[in-house]
Amino acid sequence: MKLIRMPTDEMIPTERDDYIEVGFTELLDNLSKGALTPTIFKGPKGCGKTLALEQWCAQHGIPMVRENCTSGTDKSDLIGTFSMQGANEVVFCLGALPTAIEIANEAGMCVLVLEEVNALRPNVQSTIYSVADYRRSVEASSLGKNFRLKDGAQLWVLGTMNPGYSGTYQLSEALRSRFVFIEVLYMAEAREKELLEATFETPPDVEERRIAARLLQFAAESRTYDWDYALSTRDLEDVVRCYSCVGLEKALKILVG
């Protein structure tokens, strides 16, 4: 049976020149010096969790396999599924878990990122257990094959989650016991201001710096949790980008929409 997956070299993210370090990649550096304990980063949407993980992998040339978890994600998405290649050949397309193991065995190390892991249904969460514990393996029962991490290969299983976000589930006790949890908050106001001002197409003038300051004040008010929606750093960046194209009034209407 032919197994299909993305080539290893295509899984290494591209480093961003405009990335503003807020301490997250430094945290990843420190965590990576240990035993690569499976870790879930808890924090509000749009605060840069995924971007920082991509940047860290890019800086170190480490392949990263990412699975965007939703309530519709099932075991076949994580492990793999049969598919047709051409008119007559049946192949097996590897899901995120065996792909990460295979890449780690080939490259020496791989980072597996489970985005919004708490969006997985309880009956699907169990699929992750064997990858995140001492077994470091995953069984593809439909293939009769067990994908196992080789001696010396490293697989770092990371997850992200937004507590209280709609459409999420409680993590099972068995899953929680396999991970450590680190809270990630919005970046400091000075850093967020620096990021917003850097998002303007040209160095901001006095008026544009005033706009950035007002947006930050607006966001801070929304994050008191008295609002139905807390504005993320990503939301603010989108306003600045839209402002450069359509002006402030329309950019704000897009935000409200």
mmCIF file of C-alpha atoms in Angstrom:
data_model
loop_
_atom_site.group_PDB
_atom_site.id
_atom_site.type_symbol
_atom_site.label_atom_id
_atom_site.label_comp_id
_atom_site.label_asym_id
_atom_site.label_seq_id
_atom_site.Cartn_x
_atom_site.Cartn_y
_atom_site.Cartn_z
ATOM 1 C CA MET A 1 0.000 0.000 0.000
ATOM 2 C CA LYS A 2 1.414 3.352 -1.053
ATOM 3 C CA LEU A 3 1.458 5.985 1.695
ATOM 4 C CA ILE A 4 1.040 9.654 0.734
ATOM 5 C CA ARG A 5 2.112 12.665 2.796
ATOM 6 C CA MET A 6 3.607 16.140 2.361
ATOM 7 C CA PRO A 7 7.381 16.213 1.732
ATOM 8 C CA THR A 8 9.403 17.005 4.834
ATOM 9 C CA ASP A 9 11.113 20.112 3.427
ATOM 10 C CA GLU A 10 7.751 21.661 2.574
ATOM 11 C CA MET A 11 6.705 21.474 6.231
ATOM 12 C CA ILE A 12 9.345 23.933 7.468
ATOM 13 C CA PRO A 13 7.668 27.360 7.924
ATOM 14 C CA THR A 14 9.144 30.503 6.384
ATOM 15 C CA GLU A 15 10.628 32.994 8.833
ATOM 16 C CA ARG A 16 8.875 36.366 8.851
ATOM 17 C CA ASP A 17 10.988 39.507 8.755
ATOM 18 C CA ASP A 18 8.163 41.579 10.243
ATOM 19 C CA TYR A 19 7.677 39.345 13.288
ATOM 20 C CA ILE A 20 7.788 41.238 16.592
ATOM 21 C CA GLU A 21 9.083 39.143 19.454
ATOM 22 C CA VAL A 22 6.953 39.358 22.592
ATOM 23 C CA GLY A 23 8.691 36.656 24.593
ATOM 24 C CA PHE A 24 6.872 33.631 23.189
ATOM 25 C CA THR A 25 9.704 32.260 21.034
ATOM 26 C CA GLU A 26 12.061 32.758 23.972
ATOM 27 C CA LEU A 27 9.649 30.685 26.069
ATOM 28 C CA LEU A 28 9.701 27.969 23.406
ATOM 29 C CA ASP A 29 13.507 28.031 23.440
ATOM 30 C CA ASN A 30 13.491 27.413 27.176
ATOM 31 C CA LEU A 31 10.849 24.691 27.000
ATOM 32 C CA SER A 32 12.679 22.893 24.186
ATOM 33 C CA LYS A 33 15.767 22.467 26.348
ATOM 34 C CA GLY A 34 13.889 19.951 28.471
ATOM 35 C CA ALA A 35 12.157 16.706 27.620
ATOM 36 C CA LEU A 36 9.777 18.192 25.013
ATOM 37 C CA THR A 37 6.815 17.634 27.290
ATOM 38 C CA PRO A 38 3.478 17.797 25.435
ATOM 39 C CA THR A 39 2.152 21.300 26.082
ATOM 40 C CA ILE A 40 -1.093 23.174 25.483
ATOM 41 C CA PHE A 41 -1.025 26.957 25.260
ATOM 42 C CA LYS A 42 -4.227 28.503 26.589
ATOM 43 C CA GLY A 43 -5.100 32.008 25.559
ATOM 44 C CA PRO A 44 -7.498 34.309 23.744
ATOM 45 C CA LYS A 45 -7.861 34.185 19.987
ATOM 46 C CA GLY A 46 -5.600 36.272 17.814
ATOM 47 C CA CYS A 47 -2.866 36.853 20.405
ATOM 48 C CA GLY A 48 -0.125 35.304 18.290
ATOM 49 C CA LYS A 49 0.117 31.726 19.567
ATOM 50 C CA THR A 50 0.266 30.051 16.157
ATOM 51 C CA LEU A 51 2.398 32.773 14.596
ATOM 52 C CA ALA A 52 4.993 32.387 17.349
ATOM 53 C CA LEU A 53 5.069 28.610 16.921
ATOM 54 C CA GLU A 54 5.624 29.019 13.177
ATOM 55 C CA GLN A 55 8.338 31.603 13.756
ATOM 56 C CA TRP A 56 10.157 29.397 16.248
ATOM 57 C CA CYS A 57 10.100 26.411 13.890
ATOM 58 C CA ALA A 58 11.298 28.617 11.018
ATOM 59 C CA GLN A 59 14.174 29.996 13.076
ATOM 60 C CA HIS A 60 15.371 26.485 13.931
ATOM 61 C CA GLY A 61 14.577 24.824 10.603
ATOM 62 C CA ILE A 62 12.175 22.366 12.239
ATOM 63 C CA PRO A 63 9.277 20.867 10.254
ATOM 64 C CA MET A 64 5.858 21.669 11.667
ATOM 65 C CA VAL A 65 2.689 19.642 11.085
ATOM 66 C CA ARG A 66 -0.483 21.534 11.927
ATOM 67 C CA GLU A 67 -4.005 20.209 12.328
ATOM 68 C CA ASN A 68 -6.844 22.714 12.601
ATOM 69 C CA CYS A 69 -9.213 20.939 14.962
ATOM 70 C CA THR A 70 -12.959 21.487 14.695
ATOM 71 C CA SER A 71 -16.071 19.719 15.927
ATOM 72 C CA GLY A 72 -16.129 18.029 12.508
ATOM 73 C CA THR A 73 -12.621 16.588 12.834
ATOM 74 C CA ASP A 74 -12.738 12.823 13.087
ATOM 75 C CA LYS A 75 -10.210 10.024 13.565
ATOM 76 C CA SER A 76 -9.603 9.672 9.841
ATOM 77 C CA ASP A 77 -8.477 13.320 9.692
ATOM 78 C CA LEU A 78 -5.914 12.631 12.403
ATOM 79 C CA ILE A 79 -4.763 9.170 11.268
ATOM 80 C CA GLY A 80 -5.486 9.051 7.531
ATOM 81 C CA THR A 81 -7.817 7.730 4.902
ATOM 82 C CA PHE A 82 -7.850 5.697 1.706
ATOM 83 C CA SER A 83 -8.034 7.573 -1.576
ATOM 84 C CA MET A 84 -7.786 6.930 -5.299
ATOM 85 C CA GLN A 85 -4.713 7.992 -7.235
ATOM 86 C CA GLY A 86 -5.360 7.898 -10.920
ATOM 87 C CA ALA A 87 -7.862 5.412 -12.280
ATOM 88 C CA ASN A 88 -6.784 2.218 -10.564
ATOM 89 C CA GLU A 89 -4.398 2.815 -7.651
ATOM 90 C CA VAL A 90 -5.638 2.980 -4.067
ATOM 91 C CA VAL A 91 -3.347 4.933 -1.714
ATOM 92 C CA PHE A 92 -3.466 5.870 1.944
ATOM 93 C CA CYS A 93 -3.154 9.587 2.726
ATOM 94 C CA LEU A 94 -1.535 9.980 6.116
ATOM 95 C CA GLY A 95 -3.251 12.204 8.656
ATOM 96 C CA ALA A 96 -1.480 14.657 10.939
ATOM 97 C CA LEU A 97 -0.402 12.164 13.623
ATOM 98 C CA PRO A 98 1.442 9.560 11.511
ATOM 99 C CA THR A 99 2.740 12.338 9.237
ATOM 100 C CA ALA A 100 4.385 14.031 12.218
ATOM 101 C CA ILE A 101 5.928 10.736 13.339
ATOM 102 C CA GLU A 102 7.230 9.913 9.865
ATOM 103 C CA ILE A 103 8.708 13.399 9.453
ATOM 104 C CA ALA A 104 10.346 13.247 12.891
ATOM 105 C CA ASN A 105 11.902 9.899 11.953
ATOM 106 C CA GLU A 106 13.196 11.387 8.705
ATOM 107 C CA ALA A 107 14.325 14.828 9.884
ATOM 108 C CA GLY A 108 15.217 14.028 13.483
ATOM 109 C CA MET A 109 12.597 16.344 14.963
ATOM 110 C CA CYS A 110 9.091 17.552 14.199
ATOM 111 C CA VAL A 111 6.596 19.817 15.943
ATOM 112 C CA LEU A 112 2.963 18.691 15.844
ATOM 113 C CA VAL A 113 0.530 21.556 16.504
ATOM 114 C CA LEU A 114 -3.105 20.750 17.292
ATOM 115 C CA GLU A 115 -4.937 24.039 16.811
ATOM 116 C CA GLU A 116 -7.977 24.554 19.053
ATOM 117 C CA VAL A 117 -7.559 21.076 20.483
ATOM 118 C CA ASN A 118 -10.599 21.616 22.710
ATOM 119 C CA ALA A 119 -12.774 21.701 19.569
ATOM 120 C CA LEU A 120 -12.266 17.952 19.199
ATOM 121 C CA ARG A 121 -15.237 15.833 20.191
ATOM 122 C CA PRO A 122 -14.584 13.681 23.280
ATOM 123 C CA ASN A 123 -14.594 10.448 21.266
ATOM 124 C CA VAL A 124 -11.893 11.872 18.957
ATOM 125 C CA GLN A 125 -9.659 13.217 21.722
ATOM 126 C CA SER A 126 -8.633 9.667 22.594
ATOM 127 C CA THR A 127 -6.853 9.390 19.213
ATOM 128 C CA ILE A 128 -4.125 11.686 20.559
ATOM 129 C CA TYR A 129 -3.343 9.702 23.707
ATOM 130 C CA SER A 130 -0.678 7.377 22.315
ATOM 131 C CA VAL A 131 1.199 10.181 20.532
ATOM 132 C CA ALA A 132 1.346 12.328 23.660
ATOM 133 C CA ASP A 133 2.363 9.667 26.179
ATOM 134 C CA TYR A 134 5.276 7.241 26.588
ATOM 135 C CA ARG A 135 4.229 5.177 23.539
ATOM 136 C CA ARG A 136 5.018 7.937 21.032
ATOM 137 C CA SER A 137 3.106 6.045 18.388
ATOM 138 C CA VAL A 138 -0.235 5.866 16.618
ATOM 139 C CA GLU A 139 -2.025 2.843 15.231
ATOM 140 C CA ALA A 140 -3.644 2.926 11.817
ATOM 141 C CA SER A 141 -5.925 -0.065 12.294
ATOM 142 C CA SER A 142 -7.305 0.092 8.748
ATOM 143 C CA LEU A 143 -3.748 -0.447 7.499
ATOM 144 C CA GLY A 144 -2.743 -2.910 10.180
ATOM 145 C CA LYS A 145 0.258 -0.660 10.833
ATOM 146 C CA ASN A 146 1.674 1.071 13.897
ATOM 147 C CA PHE A 147 3.600 4.291 13.279
ATOM 148 C CA ARG A 148 6.264 4.600 15.965
ATOM 149 C CA LEU A 149 8.902 7.197 16.765
ATOM 150 C CA LYS A 150 12.411 5.823 16.232
ATOM 151 C CA ASP A 151 15.100 5.991 18.904
ATOM 152 C CA GLY A 152 16.726 9.425 18.787
ATOM 153 C CA ALA A 153 13.877 11.069 16.856
ATOM 154 C CA GLN A 154 11.977 13.826 18.645
ATOM 155 C CA LEU A 155 8.316 14.747 18.350
ATOM 156 C CA TRP A 156 7.033 17.757 20.267
ATOM 157 C CA VAL A 157 3.246 17.644 20.586
ATOM 158 C CA LEU A 158 1.798 21.123 21.155
ATOM 159 C CA GLY A 159 -1.770 22.343 21.300
ATOM 160 C CA THR A 160 -3.587 25.656 21.425
ATOM 161 C CA MET A 161 -6.983 26.388 22.913
ATOM 162 C CA ASN A 162 -9.278 29.327 23.626
ATOM 163 C CA PRO A 163 -11.042 28.715 26.933
ATOM 164 C CA GLY A 164 -14.773 29.310 26.793
ATOM 165 C CA TYR A 165 -14.848 29.745 23.026
ATOM 166 C CA SER A 166 -18.094 28.637 21.401
ATOM 167 C CA GLY A 167 -18.187 25.159 19.885
ATOM 168 C CA THR A 168 -15.594 23.686 22.224
ATOM 169 C CA TYR A 169 -15.624 20.701 24.560
ATOM 170 C CA GLN A 170 -14.129 19.890 27.910
ATOM 171 C CA LEU A 171 -10.825 18.078 27.570
ATOM 172 C CA SER A 172 -11.029 14.571 28.961
ATOM 173 C CA GLU A 173 -9.150 13.819 32.146
ATOM 174 C CA ALA A 174 -6.961 11.346 30.256
ATOM 175 C CA LEU A 175 -5.982 13.981 27.703
ATOM 176 C CA ARG A 176 -5.345 16.664 30.322
ATOM 177 C CA SER A 177 -3.060 14.330 32.233
ATOM 178 C CA ARG A 178 -0.786 13.981 29.205
ATOM 179 C CA PHE A 179 -0.158 17.718 28.790
ATOM 180 C CA VAL A 180 1.097 20.647 30.770
ATOM 181 C CA PHE A 181 -0.811 23.916 30.316
ATOM 182 C CA ILE A 182 0.695 27.374 29.867
ATOM 183 C CA GLU A 183 -1.431 30.505 29.788
ATOM 184 C CA VAL A 184 -0.701 32.991 27.013
ATOM 185 C CA LEU A 185 -2.152 36.480 27.423
ATOM 186 C CA TYR A 186 -2.376 39.463 25.108
ATOM 187 C CA MET A 187 0.954 41.160 24.589
ATOM 188 C CA ALA A 188 1.902 44.202 26.645
ATOM 189 C CA GLU A 189 0.345 47.461 25.443
ATOM 190 C CA ALA A 190 3.697 48.923 24.386
ATOM 191 C CA ARG A 191 4.438 45.854 22.261
ATOM 192 C CA GLU A 192 0.955 45.839 20.752
ATOM 193 C CA LYS A 193 1.342 49.526 19.910
ATOM 194 C CA GLU A 194 4.677 48.809 18.228
ATOM 195 C CA LEU A 195 3.082 46.035 16.198
ATOM 196 C CA LEU A 196 0.134 48.169 15.086
ATOM 197 C CA GLU A 197 2.338 51.068 14.049
ATOM 198 C CA ALA A 198 4.506 48.652 12.064
ATOM 199 C CA THR A 199 1.393 47.417 10.227
ATOM 200 C CA PHE A 200 0.842 50.763 8.453
ATOM 201 C CA GLU A 201 2.144 50.699 4.880
ATOM 202 C CA THR A 202 4.509 53.605 5.636
ATOM 203 C CA PRO A 203 5.892 54.925 8.941
ATOM 204 C CA PRO A 204 2.824 56.353 10.706
ATOM 205 C CA ASP A 205 2.331 60.096 11.025
ATOM 206 C CA VAL A 206 0.871 61.802 14.081
ATOM 207 C CA GLU A 207 -2.726 61.090 13.065
ATOM 208 C CA GLU A 208 -2.038 57.421 12.361
ATOM 209 C CA ARG A 209 -0.298 56.990 15.711
ATOM 210 C CA ARG A 210 -3.374 58.546 17.298
ATOM 211 C CA ILE A 211 -5.569 56.015 15.457
ATOM 212 C CA ALA A 212 -3.411 53.157 16.755
ATOM 213 C CA ALA A 213 -3.705 54.485 20.311
ATOM 214 C CA ARG A 214 -7.494 54.732 20.048
ATOM 215 C CA LEU A 215 -7.733 51.200 18.669
ATOM 216 C CA LEU A 216 -5.709 49.917 21.608
ATOM 217 C CA GLN A 217 -8.000 51.737 24.031
ATOM 218 C CA PHE A 218 -11.024 50.274 22.247
ATOM 219 C CA ALA A 219 -9.507 46.783 22.454
ATOM 220 C CA ALA A 220 -8.683 47.147 26.145
ATOM 221 C CA GLU A 221 -12.312 48.015 26.887
ATOM 222 C CA SER A 222 -13.538 44.994 24.923
ATOM 223 C CA ARG A 223 -11.207 42.691 26.859
ATOM 224 C CA THR A 224 -12.819 43.431 30.184
ATOM 225 C CA TYR A 225 -15.203 40.558 29.293
ATOM 226 C CA ASP A 226 -18.218 42.844 29.713
ATOM 227 C CA TRP A 227 -18.491 42.714 25.938
ATOM 228 C CA ASP A 228 -19.742 39.801 23.870
ATOM 229 C CA TYR A 229 -16.564 39.917 21.763
ATOM 230 C CA ALA A 230 -13.004 40.749 22.813
ATOM 231 C CA LEU A 231 -10.948 42.417 20.103
ATOM 232 C CA SER A 232 -7.750 40.515 19.382
ATOM 233 C CA THR A 233 -4.420 41.812 18.163
ATOM 234 C CA ARG A 234 -5.254 40.204 14.817
ATOM 235 C CA ASP A 235 -8.501 42.218 14.647
ATOM 236 C CA LEU A 236 -6.585 45.446 15.219
ATOM 237 C CA GLU A 237 -4.035 44.591 12.543
ATOM 238 C CA ASP A 238 -6.890 43.958 10.105
ATOM 239 C CA VAL A 239 -8.336 47.417 10.832
ATOM 240 C CA VAL A 240 -4.994 49.073 10.114
ATOM 241 C CA ARG A 241 -4.587 47.161 6.853
ATOM 242 C CA CYS A 242 -8.134 48.061 5.776
ATOM 243 C CA TYR A 243 -7.545 51.688 6.785
ATOM 244 C CA SER A 244 -4.640 51.858 4.355
ATOM 245 C CA CYS A 245 -6.972 50.758 1.547
ATOM 246 C CA VAL A 246 -10.411 52.193 2.294
ATOM 247 C CA GLY A 247 -9.981 54.786 5.057
ATOM 248 C CA LEU A 248 -10.782 54.727 8.743
ATOM 249 C CA GLU A 249 -14.584 54.959 8.607
ATOM 250 C CA LYS A 250 -14.988 51.971 6.299
ATOM 251 C CA ALA A 251 -12.293 50.032 8.169
ATOM 252 C CA LEU A 252 -14.230 50.462 11.413
ATOM 253 C CA LYS A 253 -17.471 49.396 9.729
ATOM 254 C CA ILE A 254 -15.714 46.245 8.527
ATOM 255 C CA LEU A 255 -14.572 45.615 12.114
ATOM 256 C CA VAL A 256 -18.063 46.068 13.504
ATOM 257 C CA GLY A 257 -19.438 43.782 10.815
#
